[in-house]
Short mmCIF file of C-alpha atoms in Angstrom, two decimals:
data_model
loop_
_atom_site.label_atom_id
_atom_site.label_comp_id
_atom_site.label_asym_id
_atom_site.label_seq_id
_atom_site.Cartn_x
_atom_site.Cartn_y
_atom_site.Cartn_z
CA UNK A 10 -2.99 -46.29 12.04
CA UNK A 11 -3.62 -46.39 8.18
CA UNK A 12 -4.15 -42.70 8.29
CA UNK A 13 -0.81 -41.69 9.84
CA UNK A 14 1.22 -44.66 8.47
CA UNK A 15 1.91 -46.18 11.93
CA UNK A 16 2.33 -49.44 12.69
CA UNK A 17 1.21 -50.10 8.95
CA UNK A 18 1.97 -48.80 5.69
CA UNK A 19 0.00 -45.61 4.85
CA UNK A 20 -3.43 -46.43 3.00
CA UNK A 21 -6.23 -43.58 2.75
CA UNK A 22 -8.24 -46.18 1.66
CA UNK A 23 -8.06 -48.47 4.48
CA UNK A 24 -8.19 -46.05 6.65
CA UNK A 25 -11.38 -44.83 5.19
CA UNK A 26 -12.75 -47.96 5.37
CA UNK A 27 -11.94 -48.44 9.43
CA UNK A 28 -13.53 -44.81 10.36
CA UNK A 29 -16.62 -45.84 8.15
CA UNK A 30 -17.12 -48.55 10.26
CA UNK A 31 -16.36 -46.70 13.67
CA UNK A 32 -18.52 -43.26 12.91
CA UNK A 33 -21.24 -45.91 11.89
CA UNK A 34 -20.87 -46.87 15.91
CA UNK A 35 -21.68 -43.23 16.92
CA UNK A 36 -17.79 -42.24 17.75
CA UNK A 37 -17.33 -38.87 17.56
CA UNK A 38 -13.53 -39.09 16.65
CA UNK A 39 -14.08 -41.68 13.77
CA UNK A 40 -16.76 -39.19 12.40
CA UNK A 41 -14.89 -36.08 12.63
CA UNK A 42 -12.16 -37.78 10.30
CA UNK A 43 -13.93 -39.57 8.29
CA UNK A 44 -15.40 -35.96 7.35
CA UNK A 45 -11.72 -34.79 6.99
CA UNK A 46 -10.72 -37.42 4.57
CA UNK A 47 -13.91 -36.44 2.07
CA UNK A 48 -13.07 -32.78 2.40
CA UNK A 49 -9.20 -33.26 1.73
CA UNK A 50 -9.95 -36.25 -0.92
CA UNK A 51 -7.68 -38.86 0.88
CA UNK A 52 -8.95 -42.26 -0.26
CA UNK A 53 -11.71 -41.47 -1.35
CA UNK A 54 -12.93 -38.75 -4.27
CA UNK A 55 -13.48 -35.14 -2.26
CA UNK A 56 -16.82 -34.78 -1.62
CA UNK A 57 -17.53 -31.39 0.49
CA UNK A 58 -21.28 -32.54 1.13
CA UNK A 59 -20.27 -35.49 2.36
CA UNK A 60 -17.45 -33.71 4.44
CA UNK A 61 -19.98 -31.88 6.17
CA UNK A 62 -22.49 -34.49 6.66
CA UNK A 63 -20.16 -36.35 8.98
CA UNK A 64 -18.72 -32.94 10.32
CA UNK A 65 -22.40 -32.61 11.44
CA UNK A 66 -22.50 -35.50 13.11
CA UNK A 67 -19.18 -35.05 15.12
CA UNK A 68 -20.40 -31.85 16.05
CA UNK A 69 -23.36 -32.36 17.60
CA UNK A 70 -21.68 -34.92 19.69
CA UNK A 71 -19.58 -31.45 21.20
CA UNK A 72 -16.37 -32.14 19.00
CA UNK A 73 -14.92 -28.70 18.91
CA UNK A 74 -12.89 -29.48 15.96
CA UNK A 75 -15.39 -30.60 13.90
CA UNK A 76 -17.50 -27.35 15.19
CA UNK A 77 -15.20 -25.21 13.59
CA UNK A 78 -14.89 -26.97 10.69
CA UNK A 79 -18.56 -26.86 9.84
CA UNK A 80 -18.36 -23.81 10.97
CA UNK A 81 -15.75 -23.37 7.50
CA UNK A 82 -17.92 -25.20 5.46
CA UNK A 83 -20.54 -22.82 6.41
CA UNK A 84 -18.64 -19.62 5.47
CA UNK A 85 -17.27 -21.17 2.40
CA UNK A 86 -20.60 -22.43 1.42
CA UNK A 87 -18.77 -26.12 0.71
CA UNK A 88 -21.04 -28.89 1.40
CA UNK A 89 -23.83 -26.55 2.46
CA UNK A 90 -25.57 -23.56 1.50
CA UNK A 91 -23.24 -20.64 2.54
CA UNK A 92 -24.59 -19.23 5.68
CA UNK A 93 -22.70 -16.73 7.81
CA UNK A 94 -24.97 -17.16 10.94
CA UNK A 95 -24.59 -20.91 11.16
CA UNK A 96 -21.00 -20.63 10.98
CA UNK A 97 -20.93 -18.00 13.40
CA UNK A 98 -22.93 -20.71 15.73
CA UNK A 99 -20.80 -23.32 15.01
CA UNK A 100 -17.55 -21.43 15.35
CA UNK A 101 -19.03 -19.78 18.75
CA UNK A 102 -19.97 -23.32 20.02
CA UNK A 103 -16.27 -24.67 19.53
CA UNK A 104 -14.97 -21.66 20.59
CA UNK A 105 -16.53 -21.65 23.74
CA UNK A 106 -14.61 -25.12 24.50
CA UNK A 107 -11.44 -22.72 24.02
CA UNK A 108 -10.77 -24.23 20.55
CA UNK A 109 -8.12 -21.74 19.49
CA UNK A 110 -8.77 -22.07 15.99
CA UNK A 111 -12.32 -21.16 16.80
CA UNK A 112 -11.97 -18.40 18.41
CA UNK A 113 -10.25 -17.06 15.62
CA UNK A 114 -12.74 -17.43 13.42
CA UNK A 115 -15.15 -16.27 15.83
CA UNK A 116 -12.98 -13.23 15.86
CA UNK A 117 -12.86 -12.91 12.02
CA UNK A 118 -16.80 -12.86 11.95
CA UNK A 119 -17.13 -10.04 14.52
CA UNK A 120 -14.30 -7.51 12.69
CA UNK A 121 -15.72 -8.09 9.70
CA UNK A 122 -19.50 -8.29 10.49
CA UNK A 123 -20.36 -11.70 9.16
CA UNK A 124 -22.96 -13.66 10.90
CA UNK A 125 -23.13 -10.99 13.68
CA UNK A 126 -22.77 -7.22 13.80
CA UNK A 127 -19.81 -5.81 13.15
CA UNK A 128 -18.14 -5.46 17.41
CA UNK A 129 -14.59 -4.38 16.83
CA UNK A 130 -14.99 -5.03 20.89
CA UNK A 131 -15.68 -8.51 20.81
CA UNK A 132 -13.73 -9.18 18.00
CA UNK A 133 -10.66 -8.07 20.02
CA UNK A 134 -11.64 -10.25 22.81
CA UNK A 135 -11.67 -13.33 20.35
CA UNK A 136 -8.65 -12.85 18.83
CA UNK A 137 -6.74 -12.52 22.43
CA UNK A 138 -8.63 -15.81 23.37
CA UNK A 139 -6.36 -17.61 20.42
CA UNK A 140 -3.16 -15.39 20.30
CA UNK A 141 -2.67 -16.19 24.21
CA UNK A 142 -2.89 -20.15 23.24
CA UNK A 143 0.12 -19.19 20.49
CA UNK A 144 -2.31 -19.23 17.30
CA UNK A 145 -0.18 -16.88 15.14
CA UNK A 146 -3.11 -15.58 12.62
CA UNK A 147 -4.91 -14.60 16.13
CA UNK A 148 -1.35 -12.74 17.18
CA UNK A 149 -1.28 -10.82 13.73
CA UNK A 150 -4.87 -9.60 14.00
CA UNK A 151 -4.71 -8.69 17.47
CA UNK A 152 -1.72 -6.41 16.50
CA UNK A 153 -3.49 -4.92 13.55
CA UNK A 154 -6.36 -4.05 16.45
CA UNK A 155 -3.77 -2.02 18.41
CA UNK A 156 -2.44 -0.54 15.68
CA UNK A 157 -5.79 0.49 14.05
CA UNK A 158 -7.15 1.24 17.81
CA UNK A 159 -10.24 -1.09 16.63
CA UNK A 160 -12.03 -2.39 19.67
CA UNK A 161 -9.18 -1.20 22.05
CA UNK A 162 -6.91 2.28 22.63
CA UNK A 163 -4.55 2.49 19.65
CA UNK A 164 -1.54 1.54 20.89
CA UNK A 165 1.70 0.74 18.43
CA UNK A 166 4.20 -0.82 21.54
CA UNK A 167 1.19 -3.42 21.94
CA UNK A 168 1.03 -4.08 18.25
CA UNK A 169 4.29 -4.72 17.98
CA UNK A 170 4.45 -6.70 21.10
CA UNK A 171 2.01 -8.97 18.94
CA UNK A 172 3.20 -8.66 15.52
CA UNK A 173 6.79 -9.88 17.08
CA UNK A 174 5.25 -13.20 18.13
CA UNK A 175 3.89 -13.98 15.78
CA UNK A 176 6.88 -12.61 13.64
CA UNK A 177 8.56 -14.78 15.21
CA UNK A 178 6.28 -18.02 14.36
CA UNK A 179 7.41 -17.54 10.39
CA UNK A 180 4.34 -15.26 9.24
CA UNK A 181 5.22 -13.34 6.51
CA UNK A 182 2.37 -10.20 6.75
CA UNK A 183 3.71 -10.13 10.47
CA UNK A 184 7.29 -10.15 9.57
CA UNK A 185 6.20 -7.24 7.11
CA UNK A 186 4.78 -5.22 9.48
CA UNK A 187 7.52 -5.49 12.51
CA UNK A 188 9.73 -4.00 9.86
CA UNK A 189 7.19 -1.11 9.03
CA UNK A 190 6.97 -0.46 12.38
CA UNK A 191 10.63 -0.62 13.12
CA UNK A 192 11.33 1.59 9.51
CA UNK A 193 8.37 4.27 11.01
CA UNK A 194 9.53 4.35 14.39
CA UNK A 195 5.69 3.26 14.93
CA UNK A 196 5.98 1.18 19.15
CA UNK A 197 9.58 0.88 18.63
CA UNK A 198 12.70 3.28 18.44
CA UNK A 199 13.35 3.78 14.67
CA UNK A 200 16.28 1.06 13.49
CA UNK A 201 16.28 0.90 9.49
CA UNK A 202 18.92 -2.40 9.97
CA UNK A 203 15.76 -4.32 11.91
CA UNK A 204 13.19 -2.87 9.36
CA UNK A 205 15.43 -4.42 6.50
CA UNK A 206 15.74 -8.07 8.33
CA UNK A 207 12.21 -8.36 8.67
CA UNK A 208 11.14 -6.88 5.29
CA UNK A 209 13.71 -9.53 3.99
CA UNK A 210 12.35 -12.84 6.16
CA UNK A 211 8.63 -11.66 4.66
CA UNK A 212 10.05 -10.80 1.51
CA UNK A 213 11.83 -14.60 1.13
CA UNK A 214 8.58 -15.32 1.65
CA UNK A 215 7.66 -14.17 -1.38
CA UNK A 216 5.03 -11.06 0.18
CA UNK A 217 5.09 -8.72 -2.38
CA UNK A 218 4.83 -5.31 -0.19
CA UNK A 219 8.15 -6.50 1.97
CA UNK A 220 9.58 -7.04 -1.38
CA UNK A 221 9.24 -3.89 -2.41
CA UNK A 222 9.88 -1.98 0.61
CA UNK A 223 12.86 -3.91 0.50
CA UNK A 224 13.85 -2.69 -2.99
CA UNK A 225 13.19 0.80 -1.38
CA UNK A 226 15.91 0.49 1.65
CA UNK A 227 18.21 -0.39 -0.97
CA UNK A 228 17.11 2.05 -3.26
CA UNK A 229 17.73 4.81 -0.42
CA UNK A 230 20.66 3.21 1.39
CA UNK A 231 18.81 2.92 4.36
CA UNK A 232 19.39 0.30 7.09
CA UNK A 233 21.82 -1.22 4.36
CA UNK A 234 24.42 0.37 1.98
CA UNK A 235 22.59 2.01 -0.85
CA UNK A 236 22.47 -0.87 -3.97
CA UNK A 237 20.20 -0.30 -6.90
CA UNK A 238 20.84 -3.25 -8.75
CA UNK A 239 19.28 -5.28 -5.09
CA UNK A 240 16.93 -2.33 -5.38
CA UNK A 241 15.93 -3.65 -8.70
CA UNK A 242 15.67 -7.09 -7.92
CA UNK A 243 13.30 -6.67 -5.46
CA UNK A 244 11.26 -4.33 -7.04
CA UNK A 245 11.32 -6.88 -10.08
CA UNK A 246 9.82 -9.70 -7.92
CA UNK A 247 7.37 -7.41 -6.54
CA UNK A 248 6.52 -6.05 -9.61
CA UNK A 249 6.27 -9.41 -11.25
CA UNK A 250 3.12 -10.32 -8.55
CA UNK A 251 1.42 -7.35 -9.77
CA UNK A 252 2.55 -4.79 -7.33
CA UNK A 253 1.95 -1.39 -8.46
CA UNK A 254 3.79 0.41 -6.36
CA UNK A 255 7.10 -1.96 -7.41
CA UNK A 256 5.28 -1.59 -10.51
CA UNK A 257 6.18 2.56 -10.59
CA UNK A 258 9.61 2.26 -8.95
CA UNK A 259 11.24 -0.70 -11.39
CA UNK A 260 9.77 1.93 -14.21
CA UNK A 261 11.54 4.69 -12.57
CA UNK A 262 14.60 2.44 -12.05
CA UNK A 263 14.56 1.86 -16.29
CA UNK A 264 13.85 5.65 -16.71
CA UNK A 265 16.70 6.70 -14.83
CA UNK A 266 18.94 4.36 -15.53
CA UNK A 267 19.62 2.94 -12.06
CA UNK A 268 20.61 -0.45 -11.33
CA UNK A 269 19.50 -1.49 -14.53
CA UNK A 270 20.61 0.01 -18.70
CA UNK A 271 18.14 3.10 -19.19
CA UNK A 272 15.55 1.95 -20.97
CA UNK A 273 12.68 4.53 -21.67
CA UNK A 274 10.63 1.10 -23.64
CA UNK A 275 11.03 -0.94 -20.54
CA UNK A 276 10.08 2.25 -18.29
CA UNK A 277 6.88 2.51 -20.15
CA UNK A 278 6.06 -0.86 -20.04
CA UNK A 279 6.20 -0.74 -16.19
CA UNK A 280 4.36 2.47 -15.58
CA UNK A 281 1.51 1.09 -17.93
CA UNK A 282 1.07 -2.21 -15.75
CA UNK A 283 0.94 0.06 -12.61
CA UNK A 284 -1.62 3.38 -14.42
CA UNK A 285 -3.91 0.08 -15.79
CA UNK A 286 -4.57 -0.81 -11.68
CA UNK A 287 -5.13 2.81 -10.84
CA UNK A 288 -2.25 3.92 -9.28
CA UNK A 289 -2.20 8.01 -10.01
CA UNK A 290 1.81 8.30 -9.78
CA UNK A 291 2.20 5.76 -12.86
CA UNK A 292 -0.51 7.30 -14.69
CA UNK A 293 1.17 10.78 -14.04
CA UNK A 294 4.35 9.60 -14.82
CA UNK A 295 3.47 7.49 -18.14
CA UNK A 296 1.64 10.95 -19.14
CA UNK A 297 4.97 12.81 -18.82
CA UNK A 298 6.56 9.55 -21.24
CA UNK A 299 3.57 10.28 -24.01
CA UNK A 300 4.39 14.11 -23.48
CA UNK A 301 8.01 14.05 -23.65
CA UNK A 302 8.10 11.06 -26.31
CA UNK A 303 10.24 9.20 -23.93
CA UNK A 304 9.74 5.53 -24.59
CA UNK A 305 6.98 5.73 -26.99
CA UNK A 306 6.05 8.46 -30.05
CA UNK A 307 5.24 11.69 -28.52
CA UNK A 308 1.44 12.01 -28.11
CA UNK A 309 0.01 15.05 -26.19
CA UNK A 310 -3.38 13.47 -27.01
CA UNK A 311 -1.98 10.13 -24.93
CA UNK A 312 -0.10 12.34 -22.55
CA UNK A 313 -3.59 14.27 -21.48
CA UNK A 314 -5.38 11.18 -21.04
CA UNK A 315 -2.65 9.36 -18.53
CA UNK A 316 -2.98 13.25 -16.71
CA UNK A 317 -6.41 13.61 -16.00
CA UNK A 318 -6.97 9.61 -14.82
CA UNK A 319 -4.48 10.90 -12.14
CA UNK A 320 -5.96 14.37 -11.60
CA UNK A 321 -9.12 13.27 -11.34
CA UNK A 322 -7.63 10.82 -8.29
CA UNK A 323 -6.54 14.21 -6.73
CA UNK A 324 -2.66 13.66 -7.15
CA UNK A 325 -0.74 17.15 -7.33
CA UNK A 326 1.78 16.81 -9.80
CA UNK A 327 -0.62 14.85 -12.55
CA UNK A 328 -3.09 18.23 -11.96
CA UNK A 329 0.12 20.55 -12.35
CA UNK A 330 1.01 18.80 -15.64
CA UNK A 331 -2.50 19.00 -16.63
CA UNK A 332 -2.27 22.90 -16.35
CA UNK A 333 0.74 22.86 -18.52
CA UNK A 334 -1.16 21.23 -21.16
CA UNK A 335 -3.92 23.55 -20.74
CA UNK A 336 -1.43 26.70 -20.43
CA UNK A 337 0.35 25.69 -23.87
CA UNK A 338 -2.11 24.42 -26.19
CA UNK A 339 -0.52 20.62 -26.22
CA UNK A 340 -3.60 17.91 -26.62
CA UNK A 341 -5.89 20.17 -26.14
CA UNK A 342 -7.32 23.89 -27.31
CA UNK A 343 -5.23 26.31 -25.07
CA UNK A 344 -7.36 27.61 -22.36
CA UNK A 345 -5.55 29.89 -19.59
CA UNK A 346 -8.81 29.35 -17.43
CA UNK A 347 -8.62 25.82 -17.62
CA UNK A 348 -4.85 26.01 -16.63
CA UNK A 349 -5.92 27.87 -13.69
CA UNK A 350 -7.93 25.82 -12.27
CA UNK A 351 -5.77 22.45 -12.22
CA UNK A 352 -2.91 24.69 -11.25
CA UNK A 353 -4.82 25.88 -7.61
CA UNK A 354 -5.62 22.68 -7.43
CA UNK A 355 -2.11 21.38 -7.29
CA UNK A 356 -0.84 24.56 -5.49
CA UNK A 357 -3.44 23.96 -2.61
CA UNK A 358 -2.16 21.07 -1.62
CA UNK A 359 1.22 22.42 -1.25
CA UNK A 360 3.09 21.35 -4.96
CA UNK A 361 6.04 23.95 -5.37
CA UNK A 362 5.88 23.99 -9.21
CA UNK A 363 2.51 24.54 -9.82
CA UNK A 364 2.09 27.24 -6.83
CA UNK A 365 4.85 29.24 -9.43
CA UNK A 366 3.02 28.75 -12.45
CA UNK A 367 -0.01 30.10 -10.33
CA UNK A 368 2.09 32.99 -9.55
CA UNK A 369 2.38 33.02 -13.17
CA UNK A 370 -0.56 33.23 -14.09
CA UNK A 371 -1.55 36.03 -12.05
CA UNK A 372 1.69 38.22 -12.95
CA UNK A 373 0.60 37.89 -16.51
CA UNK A 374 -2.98 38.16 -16.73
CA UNK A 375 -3.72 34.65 -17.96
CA UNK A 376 -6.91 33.09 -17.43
CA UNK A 377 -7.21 35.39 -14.32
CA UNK A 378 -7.38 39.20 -13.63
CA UNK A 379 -3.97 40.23 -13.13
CA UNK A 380 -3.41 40.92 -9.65
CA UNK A 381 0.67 41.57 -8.36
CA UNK A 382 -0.59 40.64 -5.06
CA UNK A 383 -1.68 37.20 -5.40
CA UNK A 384 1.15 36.49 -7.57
CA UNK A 385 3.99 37.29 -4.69
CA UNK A 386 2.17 35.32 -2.39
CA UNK A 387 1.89 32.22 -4.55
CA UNK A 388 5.84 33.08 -5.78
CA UNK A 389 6.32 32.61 -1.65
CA UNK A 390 4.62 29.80 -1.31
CA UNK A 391 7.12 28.37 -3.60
CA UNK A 392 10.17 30.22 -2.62
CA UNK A 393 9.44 29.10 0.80
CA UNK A 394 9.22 25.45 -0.34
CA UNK A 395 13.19 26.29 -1.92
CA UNK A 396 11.98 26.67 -5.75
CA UNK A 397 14.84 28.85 -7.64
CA UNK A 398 12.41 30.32 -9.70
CA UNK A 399 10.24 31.39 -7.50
CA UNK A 400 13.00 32.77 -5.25
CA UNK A 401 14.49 34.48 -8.07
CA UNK A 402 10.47 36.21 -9.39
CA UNK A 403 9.73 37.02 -5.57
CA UNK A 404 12.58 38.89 -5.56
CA UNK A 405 11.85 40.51 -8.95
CA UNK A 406 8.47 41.41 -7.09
CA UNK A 407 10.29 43.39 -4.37
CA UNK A 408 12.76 45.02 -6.70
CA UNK A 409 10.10 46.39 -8.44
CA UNK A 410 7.27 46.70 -5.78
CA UNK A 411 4.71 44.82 -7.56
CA UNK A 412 2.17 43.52 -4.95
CA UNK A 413 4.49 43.93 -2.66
CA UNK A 414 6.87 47.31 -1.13
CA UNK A 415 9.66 47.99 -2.76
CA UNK A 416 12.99 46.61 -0.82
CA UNK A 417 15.84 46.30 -2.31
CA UNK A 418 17.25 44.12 0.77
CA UNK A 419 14.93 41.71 0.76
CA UNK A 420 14.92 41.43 -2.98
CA UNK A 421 18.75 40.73 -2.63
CA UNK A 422 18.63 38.24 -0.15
CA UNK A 423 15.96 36.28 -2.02
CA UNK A 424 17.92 36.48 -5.15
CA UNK A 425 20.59 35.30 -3.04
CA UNK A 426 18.69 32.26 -2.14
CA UNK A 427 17.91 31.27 -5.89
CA UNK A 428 21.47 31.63 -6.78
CA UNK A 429 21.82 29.40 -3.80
CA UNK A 430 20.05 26.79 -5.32
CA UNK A 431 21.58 26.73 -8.30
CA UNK A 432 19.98 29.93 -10.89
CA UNK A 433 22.32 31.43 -12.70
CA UNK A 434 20.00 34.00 -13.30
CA UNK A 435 19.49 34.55 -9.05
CA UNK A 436 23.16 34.75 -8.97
CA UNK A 437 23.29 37.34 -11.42
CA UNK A 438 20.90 39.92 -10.36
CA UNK A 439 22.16 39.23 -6.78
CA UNK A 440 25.93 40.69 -8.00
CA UNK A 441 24.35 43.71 -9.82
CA UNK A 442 22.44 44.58 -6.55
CA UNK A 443 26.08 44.19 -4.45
CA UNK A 444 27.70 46.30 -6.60
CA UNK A 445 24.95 48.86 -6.26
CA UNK A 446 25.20 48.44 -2.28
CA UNK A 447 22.63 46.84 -1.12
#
């Protein structure tokens, strides 16, 4: 009664004193939350040890909560010496009374290997044990299951099917996910509108990746009607939490000068937060702000450093930029081989620009043996992929039959494309070759 305020005016005090005296008697009930009100402080100073002593002593008497609970303490190491397999006994002993809770936890230990080896299997079977009594944690990871296919067949209408309960309950990482799904199409007919509600229940929420996939939709007018300044704002409180991927975009916003003044200072100031965690596109991209003194004092030196963090991560356009720096001397001694090398490995995994300046490379000699040949085919790759440039030198290849036969047709209808895309220079050589009638 002192506890809940019934009948009495709420006192933790009192109604520590009046479960002493019961879990002194043996009663499992009066010992269970007498343990709560040590671990939770309530009339009394928190005492974990203490906590678990009486947790103990519920739980041998086959209280289920206080099972699980020392089952926490055990994980947590609060009370007691940290010990995964005692928790995993405690947890499985509660859990076996069908202590949702519990089973959770039970769950928790099996995905993640804790106490017991790692049974994706069993792990699943937990989780369903709690998600079918409503627990909404045991929905969530029950629909990450499906969706990973860990411990059953990957399948995304199931893991929506769960994700929407507990969606449904108020939890934000679920709410975040039923709108991935719905913006991927991923168990549920793509519908941008229903990706945006649910990215914007989890991102009121204050979960940072629904706030900035939020900031994207409005970014990209999809599912609502294109807004960068709401673009901005969620990026902002996304960014704000440390999200480097909100991080990059509120940059780009400030760069571009959408939604918000341009501001090259404040673009820089984003794209370092997000390069400092890692993330290769802000290190690329703060590389290009050092190189093109956009922001900051130009500083090819800078600008090389910010390029090879993200090269060395593998990402295309930081190794194409890297070329360039190579291929002109800028932060570094000018080395055509060295250019080379960064640009096949941007061009290999598919990056328009630097597949050209391969093409380059081998039309001119530099840093490889010249070779027409390779150059038209790395010109096509390009061309193919709707680069003017590379439209307009692939067609320079078959006007003059270098690594390639001579055709005049097809070197008109790829200038044609070029000039299509917007080259003057395309749109030029593609009227001299009309006029000659071809």
């Amino acid at each position: 009664m002192y506890d809940n305020g019934r009948g009495v005016r709420q006192d933790y005090t009192q109604a520590v004193q009046w479960f002493g005296k019961a879990a002194e008697q043996g009663i499992a009930e009066a010992q269970f939350s007498l343990g709560k009100m040590y671990y939770e402080g309530q009339g009394v100073r928190q005492d974990y040890a203490e906590a678990a002593r009486w947790y103990l002593k519920a739980a041998e008497q086959g209280d289920p909560v206080a099972q699980n609970n020392l089952g926490v303490a055990y994980t947590k190491g609060q009370g007691v010496r940290q010990d995964p397999v005692q928790a995993e006994q405690w947890y499985r002993k509660a859990a076996e009374q069908g202590y949702a809770q519990a089973q959770y936890n039970l769950g928790v230990m099996y995905d993640n290997g804790r106490g017991v080896r790692q049974d994706y299997t069993q792990a699943v079977q937990w989780y369903r044990k709690a998600a079918e009594q409503g627990l909404a944690d045991a929905q969530y990871n029950l629909g990450m299951m499906y969706a990973n296919g860990q411990g059953v067949r990957q399948d995304y209408a199931e893991a929506v099917r769960w994700f929407r309960k507990t969606a449904e309950q108020g939890l934000a990482k679920a709410q975040y996910n039923l709108g991935l799904s719905y913006a991927q199409g991923q168990g549920v007919s793509q519908d941008y509108v229903q990706a945006v509600r649910w990215y914007r229940k989890a991102a009121e929420q204050g979960h940072a990746d629904a706030q900035n996939n939020l900031g994207v939709m409005y970014d990209n007018g999809k599912g609502v009607r294109q807004d960068y300044t709401n673009a901005v704002q969620w990026y902002r409180k996304a960014a704000e939490q440390g999200h480097a991927g909100a991080q990059i975009n509120l940059g780009m916003m400030y760069e571009k000068g959408q939604g918000v003044h341009q501001n090259y200072a404040k673009a820089v100031e984003w794209y370092r937060k997000a390069a400092e965690q890692g993330h290769p596109s802000a290190q690329n991209n703060l590389g290009a702000m050092y190189a093109n003194g956009q922001g900051v004092r130009q500083d090819y030196l800078q600008a090389m450093e910010w390029y090879h963090k993200s090269a060395k991560q593998g990402y295309a356009p930081a190794q194409n930029n890297l070329g360039v720096m190579y291929e002109k001397g800028q932060g570094v001694r000018q080395d055509y081989a060295r250019a080379v090398e960064w640009f096949l490995k941007a061009a290999e995994q598919g990056t328009a620009t630097a597949q050209f300046n391969l093409g380059l490379m081998y039309e001119t000699g530099r840093g490889v043996r010249q070779d027409y040949a390779q150059a038209a085919g790395w010109f096509r790759k390009a061309a193919e992929q709707g680069d003017a440039y590379a439209q307009h030198n692939l067609a320079l290849m078959y006007a003059f039959g270098r690594g390639v036969p001579q055709n005049y047709t097809i070197a008109k209808e790829w200038f044609g494309k070029a000039c299509d895309n917007g080259l003057q220079l395309g749109c030029d050589a593609y009227r001299k070759l009309n006029q000659q009638g071809y």
